[in-house]
PDB file of C-alpha atoms in Angstrom:
ATOM      1  CA  MET A   1      67.006 100.698  95.026  1.00 92.00           C
ATOM      2  CA  GLU A   2      70.668 100.564  94.991  1.00 97.00           C
ATOM      3  CA  GLU A   3      72.818  97.665  96.465  1.00 96.00           C
ATOM      4  CA  ILE A   4      76.577  97.483  97.415  1.00 97.00           C
ATOM      5  CA  VAL A   5      79.398  96.103  94.787  1.00 97.00           C
ATOM      6  CA  ALA A   6      82.421  97.033  95.610  1.00 97.00           C
ATOM      7  CA  VAL A   7      84.652  98.146  98.570  1.00 97.00           C
ATOM      8  CA  ASP A   8      87.503 100.510  99.781  1.00 97.00           C
ATOM      9  CA  ARG A   9      89.521  99.364 102.386  1.00 97.00           C
ATOM     10  CA  ASN A  10      92.351 100.950 104.730  1.00 96.00           C
ATOM     11  CA  TYR A  11      95.478 100.277 105.189  1.00 96.00           C
ATOM     12  CA  ILE A  12      94.301  98.029 108.208  1.00 95.00           C
ATOM     13  CA  GLY A  13      91.351  95.811 105.589  1.00 93.00           C
ATOM     14  CA  GLU A  14      88.657  98.292 107.355  1.00 93.00           C
ATOM     15  CA  ILE A  15      85.798  98.935 105.089  1.00 95.00           C
ATOM     16  CA  ILE A  16      85.786 102.635 104.404  1.00 96.00           C
ATOM     17  CA  SER A  17      83.755 103.346 101.501  1.00 98.00           C
ATOM     18  CA  PHE A  18      81.398 101.952  99.005  1.00 98.00           C
ATOM     19  CA  GLN A  19      80.460 101.500  95.736  1.00 98.00           C
ATOM     20  CA  THR A  20      76.790 101.346  94.710  1.00 98.00           C
ATOM     21  CA  SER A  21      75.267  99.758  91.396  1.00 98.00           C
ATOM     22  CA  THR A  22      74.496 103.328  90.606  1.00 98.00           C
ATOM     23  CA  GLY A  23      78.364 103.945  90.040  1.00 98.00           C
ATOM     24  CA  ARG A  24      78.536 106.397  93.220  1.00 98.00           C
ATOM     25  CA  VAL A  25      80.891 105.997  95.756  1.00 98.00           C
ATOM     26  CA  ILE A  26      79.577 106.341  99.867  1.00 98.00           C
ATOM     27  CA  SER A  27      81.200 106.837 102.805  1.00 98.00           C
ATOM     28  CA  TYR A  28      80.687 103.676 105.556  1.00 96.00           C
ATOM     29  CA  GLN A  29      78.689 106.418 107.727  1.00 95.00           C
ATOM     30  CA  LYS A  30      76.705 107.492 104.802  1.00 97.00           C
ATOM     31  CA  ALA A  31      76.027 103.659 103.811  1.00 97.00           C
ATOM     32  CA  MET A  32      74.872 103.232 106.807  1.00 95.00           C
ATOM     33  CA  ASP A  33      72.143 106.116 107.008  1.00 96.00           C
ATOM     34  CA  GLU A  34      71.486 105.110 103.178  1.00 97.00           C
ATOM     35  CA  ILE A  35      70.580 101.317 104.616  1.00 96.00           C
ATOM     36  CA  ILE A  36      68.369 102.759 107.235  1.00 94.00           C
ATOM     37  CA  GLU A  37      66.632 104.960 104.944  1.00 96.00           C
ATOM     38  CA  GLY A  38      65.702 101.849 102.676  1.00 96.00           C
ATOM     39  CA  ARG A  39      67.303 103.303  99.948  1.00 97.00           C
ATOM     40  CA  ILE A  40      70.157 100.485  99.895  1.00 97.00           C
ATOM     41  CA  THR A  41      69.244  96.394  99.685  1.00 96.00           C
ATOM     42  CA  GLY A  42      71.063  93.419 100.350  1.00 95.00           C
ATOM     43  CA  VAL A  43      72.760  94.629 103.395  1.00 96.00           C
ATOM     44  CA  GLU A  44      72.238  95.060 106.963  1.00 93.00           C
ATOM     45  CA  ILE A  45      72.960  96.536 110.109  1.00 93.00           C
ATOM     46  CA  VAL A  46      73.855  94.638 112.596  1.00 91.00           C
ATOM     47  CA  GLU A  47      75.644  94.787 116.503  1.00 89.00           C
ATOM     48  CA  ALA A  48      79.851  94.587 116.576  1.00 82.00           C
ATOM     49  CA  HIS A  49      81.000  92.561 119.085  1.00 79.00           C
ATOM     50  CA  ASP A  50      83.838  96.178 119.195  1.00 71.00           C
ATOM     51  CA  ASP A  51      83.003  98.463 121.612  1.00 67.00           C
ATOM     52  CA  ASP A  52      84.810 101.144 118.961  1.00 71.00           C
ATOM     53  CA  LYS A  53      81.887 100.667 116.461  1.00 74.00           C
ATOM     54  CA  PRO A  54      78.814  99.465 117.867  1.00 78.00           C
ATOM     55  CA  LEU A  55      77.299  98.853 114.752  1.00 87.00           C
ATOM     56  CA  ILE A  56      78.548  97.675 111.547  1.00 90.00           C
ATOM     57  CA  ILE A  57      77.483  96.429 108.109  1.00 92.00           C
ATOM     58  CA  ASN A  58      77.013  93.224 106.727  1.00 92.00           C
ATOM     59  CA  SER A  59      76.034  91.887 103.453  1.00 93.00           C
ATOM     60  CA  ASN A  60      73.279  89.426 103.350  1.00 92.00           C
ATOM     61  CA  HIS A  61      74.670  87.311 101.214  1.00 87.00           C
ATOM     62  CA  PRO A  62      75.562  83.929 103.389  1.00 83.00           C
ATOM     63  CA  ASP A  63      78.525  83.224 102.129  1.00 86.00           C
ATOM     64  CA  ASP A  64      79.997  86.763 102.207  1.00 87.00           C
ATOM     65  CA  GLU A  65      79.017  89.173 104.701  1.00 82.00           C
ATOM     66  CA  SER A  66      81.888  90.584 105.139  1.00 90.00           C
ATOM     67  CA  PHE A  67      82.774  91.778 102.024  1.00 95.00           C
ATOM     68  CA  VAL A  68      85.273  89.877 101.194  1.00 93.00           C
ATOM     69  CA  ASN A  69      84.865  88.554  97.836  1.00 93.00           C
ATOM     70  CA  TYR A  70      83.687  91.763  97.176  1.00 95.00           C
ATOM     71  CA  PRO A  71      85.698  93.845  94.474  1.00 96.00           C
ATOM     72  CA  PRO A  72      87.594  96.879  94.952  1.00 96.00           C
ATOM     73  CA  ILE A  73      86.606 100.148  94.246  1.00 96.00           C
ATOM     74  CA  PHE A  74      90.254 101.564  93.113  1.00 86.00           C
TER      75      PHE A  74
END
């Protein structure tokens, strides 16, 4: 199983891609697909409070659900 270890954000701070524990860099949508498939652990998909994005990815880490303390990929 892979885990999320780093994130890449756009100019307004939204996560656009993730780096996994095996070194792969994958898009937000690819990460969602792999979480649903059970290939990525330590995260969950939850309902958002934003109409533009009905579902979002949250970290299961209680102190860092929105990946604030995850390092940048680049």
